[in-house]
PDB file of C-alpha atoms in Angstrom:
ATOM      1  CA  UNK A 955     -15.585  20.323 -32.814  1.00 47.00           C
ATOM      2  CA  UNK A 956     -17.199  19.241 -29.590  1.00 51.00           C
ATOM      3  CA  UNK A 957     -15.168  19.318 -26.385  1.00 55.00           C
ATOM      4  CA  UNK A 958     -14.851  15.961 -24.646  1.00 54.00           C
ATOM      5  CA  UNK A 959     -16.061  15.892 -21.076  1.00 57.00           C
ATOM      6  CA  UNK A 960     -14.796  13.204 -18.736  1.00 55.00           C
ATOM      7  CA  UNK A 961     -17.166  12.332 -15.946  1.00 59.00           C
ATOM      8  CA  UNK A 962     -20.021  14.351 -14.564  1.00 67.00           C
ATOM      9  CA  UNK A 963     -19.923  14.110 -10.789  1.00 72.00           C
ATOM     10  CA  UNK A 964     -22.741  15.439  -8.672  1.00 79.00           C
ATOM     11  CA  UNK A 965     -21.294  18.422  -6.871  1.00 81.00           C
ATOM     12  CA  UNK A 966     -22.510  19.563  -3.462  1.00 81.00           C
ATOM     13  CA  UNK A 967     -22.228  22.930  -1.802  1.00 84.00           C
ATOM     14  CA  UNK A 968     -21.053  23.268   1.751  1.00 80.00           C
ATOM     15  CA  UNK A 969     -20.958  26.419   3.852  1.00 85.00           C
ATOM     16  CA  UNK A 970     -17.449  25.451   4.956  1.00 81.00           C
ATOM     17  CA  UNK A 971     -16.020  25.620   1.399  1.00 76.00           C
ATOM     18  CA  UNK A 972     -16.084  28.237  -1.348  1.00 79.00           C
ATOM     19  CA  UNK A 973     -16.387  25.686  -4.159  1.00 73.00           C
ATOM     20  CA  UNK A 974     -18.763  22.761  -4.699  1.00 78.00           C
ATOM     21  CA  UNK A 975     -17.418  19.375  -3.610  1.00 79.00           C
ATOM     22  CA  UNK A 976     -17.405  15.998  -5.332  1.00 84.00           C
ATOM     23  CA  UNK A 977     -18.175  13.439  -2.575  1.00 84.00           C
ATOM     24  CA  UNK A 978     -16.069  10.743  -4.254  1.00 85.00           C
ATOM     25  CA  UNK A 979     -12.978  12.969  -4.214  1.00 88.00           C
ATOM     26  CA  UNK A 980     -13.700  13.945  -0.609  1.00 89.00           C
ATOM     27  CA  UNK A 981     -13.677  10.221   0.186  1.00 89.00           C
ATOM     28  CA  UNK A 982     -10.365   9.788  -1.683  1.00 93.00           C
ATOM     29  CA  UNK A 983      -8.826  12.605   0.412  1.00 93.00           C
ATOM     30  CA  UNK A 984     -10.005  10.752   3.498  1.00 93.00           C
ATOM     31  CA  UNK A 985      -8.574   7.487   2.157  1.00 95.00           C
ATOM     32  CA  UNK A 986      -5.210   9.158   1.521  1.00 96.00           C
ATOM     33  CA  UNK A 987      -5.126  10.407   5.107  1.00 96.00           C
ATOM     34  CA  UNK A 988      -6.008   6.926   6.404  1.00 95.00           C
ATOM     35  CA  UNK A 989      -3.267   5.323   4.297  1.00 97.00           C
ATOM     36  CA  UNK A 990      -0.734   7.903   5.512  1.00 98.00           C
ATOM     37  CA  UNK A 991      -1.799   7.274   9.110  1.00 96.00           C
ATOM     38  CA  UNK A 992      -1.414   3.503   8.778  1.00 96.00           C
ATOM     39  CA  UNK A 993       1.778   3.339   6.715  1.00 97.00           C
ATOM     40  CA  UNK A 994       3.572   6.667   7.257  1.00 98.00           C
ATOM     41  CA  UNK A 995       5.938   8.021   4.629  1.00 98.00           C
ATOM     42  CA  UNK A 996       5.082   6.481   1.262  1.00 98.00           C
ATOM     43  CA  UNK A 997       8.008   7.942  -0.685  1.00 98.00           C
ATOM     44  CA  UNK A 998       9.809   4.612  -1.139  1.00 98.00           C
ATOM     45  CA  UNK A 999       6.650   2.559  -1.791  1.00 98.00           C
ATOM     46  CA  UNK A1000       5.614   0.898  -5.003  1.00 98.00           C
ATOM     47  CA  UNK A1001       1.823   0.986  -4.833  1.00 98.00           C
ATOM     48  CA  UNK A1002      -0.686  -1.112  -6.757  1.00 98.00           C
ATOM     49  CA  UNK A1003      -4.339  -0.145  -6.836  1.00 98.00           C
ATOM     50  CA  UNK A1004      -6.822  -2.851  -7.767  1.00 98.00           C
ATOM     51  CA  UNK A1005      -9.780  -1.222  -9.487  1.00 97.00           C
ATOM     52  CA  UNK A1006      -8.759   2.408  -9.770  1.00 97.00           C
ATOM     53  CA  UNK A1007     -12.145   3.955 -10.552  1.00 94.00           C
ATOM     54  CA  UNK A1008     -11.611   7.160 -12.513  1.00 93.00           C
ATOM     55  CA  UNK A1009      -8.102   7.627 -11.040  1.00 96.00           C
ATOM     56  CA  UNK A1010      -8.891   9.930  -8.112  1.00 95.00           C
ATOM     57  CA  UNK A1011      -6.904   8.080  -5.439  1.00 97.00           C
ATOM     58  CA  UNK A1012      -4.017   7.579  -7.871  1.00 98.00           C
ATOM     59  CA  UNK A1013      -4.003  11.336  -8.521  1.00 96.00           C
ATOM     60  CA  UNK A1014      -3.654  12.025  -4.792  1.00 96.00           C
ATOM     61  CA  UNK A1015      -0.988   9.401  -4.073  1.00 98.00           C
ATOM     62  CA  UNK A1016       1.162   9.528  -7.226  1.00 97.00           C
ATOM     63  CA  UNK A1017       3.401  12.355  -6.047  1.00 95.00           C
ATOM     64  CA  UNK A1018       3.917  10.698  -2.650  1.00 97.00           C
ATOM     65  CA  UNK A1019       5.276   7.315  -3.739  1.00 98.00           C
ATOM     66  CA  UNK A1020       8.099   5.814  -5.807  1.00 98.00           C
ATOM     67  CA  UNK A1021       5.746   4.160  -8.312  1.00 98.00           C
ATOM     68  CA  UNK A1022       2.035   3.567  -8.819  1.00 98.00           C
ATOM     69  CA  UNK A1023       0.300   0.918 -10.915  1.00 98.00           C
ATOM     70  CA  UNK A1024      -3.355   0.137 -11.494  1.00 98.00           C
ATOM     71  CA  UNK A1025      -4.964  -3.220 -12.259  1.00 98.00           C
ATOM     72  CA  UNK A1026      -8.258  -2.641 -14.045  1.00 97.00           C
ATOM     73  CA  UNK A1027     -10.278  -3.339 -17.174  1.00 96.00           C
ATOM     74  CA  UNK A1028      -8.729  -1.877 -20.352  1.00 96.00           C
ATOM     75  CA  UNK A1029     -11.678   0.469 -20.946  1.00 96.00           C
ATOM     76  CA  UNK A1030     -11.463   1.816 -17.408  1.00 96.00           C
ATOM     77  CA  UNK A1031      -7.690   2.227 -17.725  1.00 97.00           C
ATOM     78  CA  UNK A1032      -8.367   4.565 -20.668  1.00 96.00           C
ATOM     79  CA  UNK A1033     -10.602   6.693 -18.433  1.00 94.00           C
ATOM     80  CA  UNK A1034      -7.952   6.747 -15.693  1.00 96.00           C
ATOM     81  CA  UNK A1035      -5.238   7.778 -18.147  1.00 97.00           C
ATOM     82  CA  UNK A1036      -7.448  10.568 -19.545  1.00 95.00           C
ATOM     83  CA  UNK A1037      -8.230  11.828 -16.029  1.00 93.00           C
ATOM     84  CA  UNK A1038      -4.600  11.714 -14.847  1.00 96.00           C
ATOM     85  CA  UNK A1039      -3.369  13.375 -18.029  1.00 96.00           C
ATOM     86  CA  UNK A1040      -5.014  16.589 -16.767  1.00 93.00           C
ATOM     87  CA  UNK A1041      -2.136  16.808 -14.270  1.00 92.00           C
ATOM     88  CA  UNK A1042       0.484  15.250 -16.563  1.00 97.00           C
ATOM     89  CA  UNK A1043       0.445  12.176 -14.311  1.00 97.00           C
ATOM     90  CA  UNK A1044       0.946   8.603 -15.484  1.00 97.00           C
ATOM     91  CA  UNK A1045       0.505   5.248 -13.796  1.00 98.00           C
ATOM     92  CA  UNK A1046       2.009   1.910 -14.713  1.00 98.00           C
ATOM     93  CA  UNK A1047       0.095  -1.180 -15.748  1.00 97.00           C
ATOM     94  CA  UNK A1048      -0.099  -3.812 -13.012  1.00 97.00           C
ATOM     95  CA  UNK A1049       2.415  -6.619 -13.466  1.00 97.00           C
ATOM     96  CA  UNK A1050       1.349 -10.017 -12.087  1.00 97.00           C
ATOM     97  CA  UNK A1051       3.800 -11.776  -9.771  1.00 97.00           C
ATOM     98  CA  UNK A1052       5.537  -8.488  -8.935  1.00 96.00           C
ATOM     99  CA  UNK A1053       6.101  -7.592  -5.283  1.00 95.00           C
ATOM    100  CA  UNK A1054       4.442  -4.290  -4.421  1.00 97.00           C
ATOM    101  CA  UNK A1055       5.039  -2.505  -1.129  1.00 97.00           C
ATOM    102  CA  UNK A1056       1.376  -1.595  -0.760  1.00 97.00           C
ATOM    103  CA  UNK A1057      -1.784  -2.775  -2.482  1.00 97.00           C
ATOM    104  CA  UNK A1058      -4.902  -0.630  -2.108  1.00 98.00           C
ATOM    105  CA  UNK A1059      -8.474  -1.133  -3.214  1.00 97.00           C
ATOM    106  CA  UNK A1060     -11.565   0.912  -2.441  1.00 94.00           C
ATOM    107  CA  UNK A1061     -14.400  -1.592  -2.872  1.00 92.00           C
ATOM    108  CA  UNK A1062     -13.160  -3.049  -6.187  1.00 95.00           C
ATOM    109  CA  UNK A1063     -11.389  -6.154  -4.863  1.00 96.00           C
ATOM    110  CA  UNK A1064     -14.323  -7.218  -2.724  1.00 92.00           C
ATOM    111  CA  UNK A1065     -16.637  -6.838  -5.737  1.00 93.00           C
ATOM    112  CA  UNK A1066     -14.640  -9.192  -7.978  1.00 94.00           C
ATOM    113  CA  UNK A1067     -16.068 -12.519  -9.049  1.00 94.00           C
ATOM    114  CA  UNK A1068     -14.579 -15.225  -6.788  1.00 95.00           C
ATOM    115  CA  UNK A1069     -12.425 -16.771  -9.546  1.00 96.00           C
ATOM    116  CA  UNK A1070     -10.849 -13.380 -10.291  1.00 96.00           C
ATOM    117  CA  UNK A1071     -10.420 -12.590  -6.587  1.00 96.00           C
ATOM    118  CA  UNK A1072      -8.516 -15.850  -6.051  1.00 96.00           C
ATOM    119  CA  UNK A1073      -6.377 -15.213  -9.141  1.00 97.00           C
ATOM    120  CA  UNK A1074      -5.541 -11.653  -7.992  1.00 97.00           C
ATOM    121  CA  UNK A1075      -4.681 -12.994  -4.540  1.00 96.00           C
ATOM    122  CA  UNK A1076      -2.141 -15.334  -6.149  1.00 96.00           C
ATOM    123  CA  UNK A1077      -0.829 -12.780  -8.647  1.00 97.00           C
ATOM    124  CA  UNK A1078      -0.752  -9.724  -6.368  1.00 97.00           C
ATOM    125  CA  UNK A1079      -1.990  -9.872  -2.769  1.00 95.00           C
ATOM    126  CA  UNK A1080       0.143 -12.726  -1.478  1.00 94.00           C
ATOM    127  CA  UNK A1081       3.279 -10.984  -2.761  1.00 92.00           C
ATOM    128  CA  UNK A1082       2.622  -7.582  -1.182  1.00 94.00           C
ATOM    129  CA  UNK A1083       4.289  -6.342   1.965  1.00 90.00           C
ATOM    130  CA  UNK A1084       1.161  -4.398   3.002  1.00 95.00           C
ATOM    131  CA  UNK A1085      -2.421  -3.917   1.947  1.00 95.00           C
ATOM    132  CA  UNK A1086      -5.371  -1.661   2.592  1.00 96.00           C
ATOM    133  CA  UNK A1087      -8.891  -2.315   1.345  1.00 95.00           C
ATOM    134  CA  UNK A1088     -12.359  -1.032   1.839  1.00 92.00           C
ATOM    135  CA  UNK A1089     -14.694  -3.954   1.251  1.00 91.00           C
ATOM    136  CA  UNK A1090     -18.386  -4.412   0.813  1.00 87.00           C
ATOM    137  CA  UNK A1091     -20.260  -7.675   0.804  1.00 86.00           C
ATOM    138  CA  UNK A1092     -23.479  -6.748  -0.943  1.00 83.00           C
ATOM    139  CA  UNK A1093     -23.577  -8.908  -4.079  1.00 83.00           C
ATOM    140  CA  UNK A1094     -24.372 -12.629  -4.073  1.00 85.00           C
ATOM    141  CA  UNK A1095     -21.685 -13.428  -6.688  1.00 90.00           C
ATOM    142  CA  UNK A1096     -18.642 -12.191  -4.764  1.00 92.00           C
ATOM    143  CA  UNK A1097     -16.514 -13.547  -1.934  1.00 92.00           C
ATOM    144  CA  UNK A1098     -18.163 -13.381   1.452  1.00 91.00           C
ATOM    145  CA  UNK A1099     -16.427 -11.836   4.450  1.00 89.00           C
ATOM    146  CA  UNK A1100     -15.386 -15.250   5.843  1.00 92.00           C
ATOM    147  CA  UNK A1101     -13.985 -16.344   2.468  1.00 93.00           C
ATOM    148  CA  UNK A1102     -11.939 -13.154   2.233  1.00 91.00           C
ATOM    149  CA  UNK A1103     -10.628 -13.670   5.786  1.00 90.00           C
ATOM    150  CA  UNK A1104      -9.631 -17.224   4.829  1.00 92.00           C
ATOM    151  CA  UNK A1105      -7.908 -15.965   1.687  1.00 90.00           C
ATOM    152  CA  UNK A1106      -6.016 -13.301   3.669  1.00 88.00           C
ATOM    153  CA  UNK A1107      -5.552 -14.864   7.128  1.00 85.00           C
ATOM    154  CA  UNK A1108      -2.799 -12.412   8.077  1.00 85.00           C
ATOM    155  CA  UNK A1109      -5.055  -9.364   7.560  1.00 87.00           C
ATOM    156  CA  UNK A1110      -6.536  -7.285  10.349  1.00 88.00           C
ATOM    157  CA  UNK A1111     -10.118  -6.149   9.992  1.00 87.00           C
ATOM    158  CA  UNK A1112     -10.715  -2.545  11.010  1.00 86.00           C
ATOM    159  CA  UNK A1113     -14.038  -0.716  11.037  1.00 83.00           C
ATOM    160  CA  UNK A1114     -14.669   1.576   8.084  1.00 79.00           C
ATOM    161  CA  UNK A1115     -14.743   5.229   9.134  1.00 78.00           C
ATOM    162  CA  UNK A1116     -16.870   6.902   8.171  1.00 76.00           C
ATOM    163  CA  UNK A1117     -19.105   3.949   7.489  1.00 77.00           C
ATOM    164  CA  UNK A1118     -20.620   4.216   4.024  1.00 72.00           C
ATOM    165  CA  UNK A1119     -23.123   1.373   4.297  1.00 69.00           C
ATOM    166  CA  UNK A1120     -24.606   0.356   7.628  1.00 67.00           C
ATOM    167  CA  UNK A1121     -24.809  -3.370   6.861  1.00 56.00           C
TER     168      UNK A1121
END
């Protein structure tokens, strides 16, 4: 029987570390620190992640919050569950029209088609007490920065640090 392998990240060596590093996970560690810095103790938070990638940020935050859900495509949810199962971790399915204490998204929300972005705003964003997103505005078939600001007029825009794309 063949052994299933999940993912195949490019690993990079650094003189500062004894093991190779996955740049995506390094970014997720940075994101966790940013979220902690902005929102403090997360232990009572119900967190929703929109577009959870392979589950890296969920893995880092799951043990720090009261509950964690992910809104994503069914096929991607299978990948996330397989990844998180390595640590015996589980996330909930996102429930529309539920109030979450914090909604996070690293690029995924800003990459949604406009119709889906507006639907998620109604189903999730407008009901959340707090939110944190990293956005890009690179594709022609997504919301533009001004449209996102109009959709979320109460949001503050902070510079991305470190900046991952100059424009």
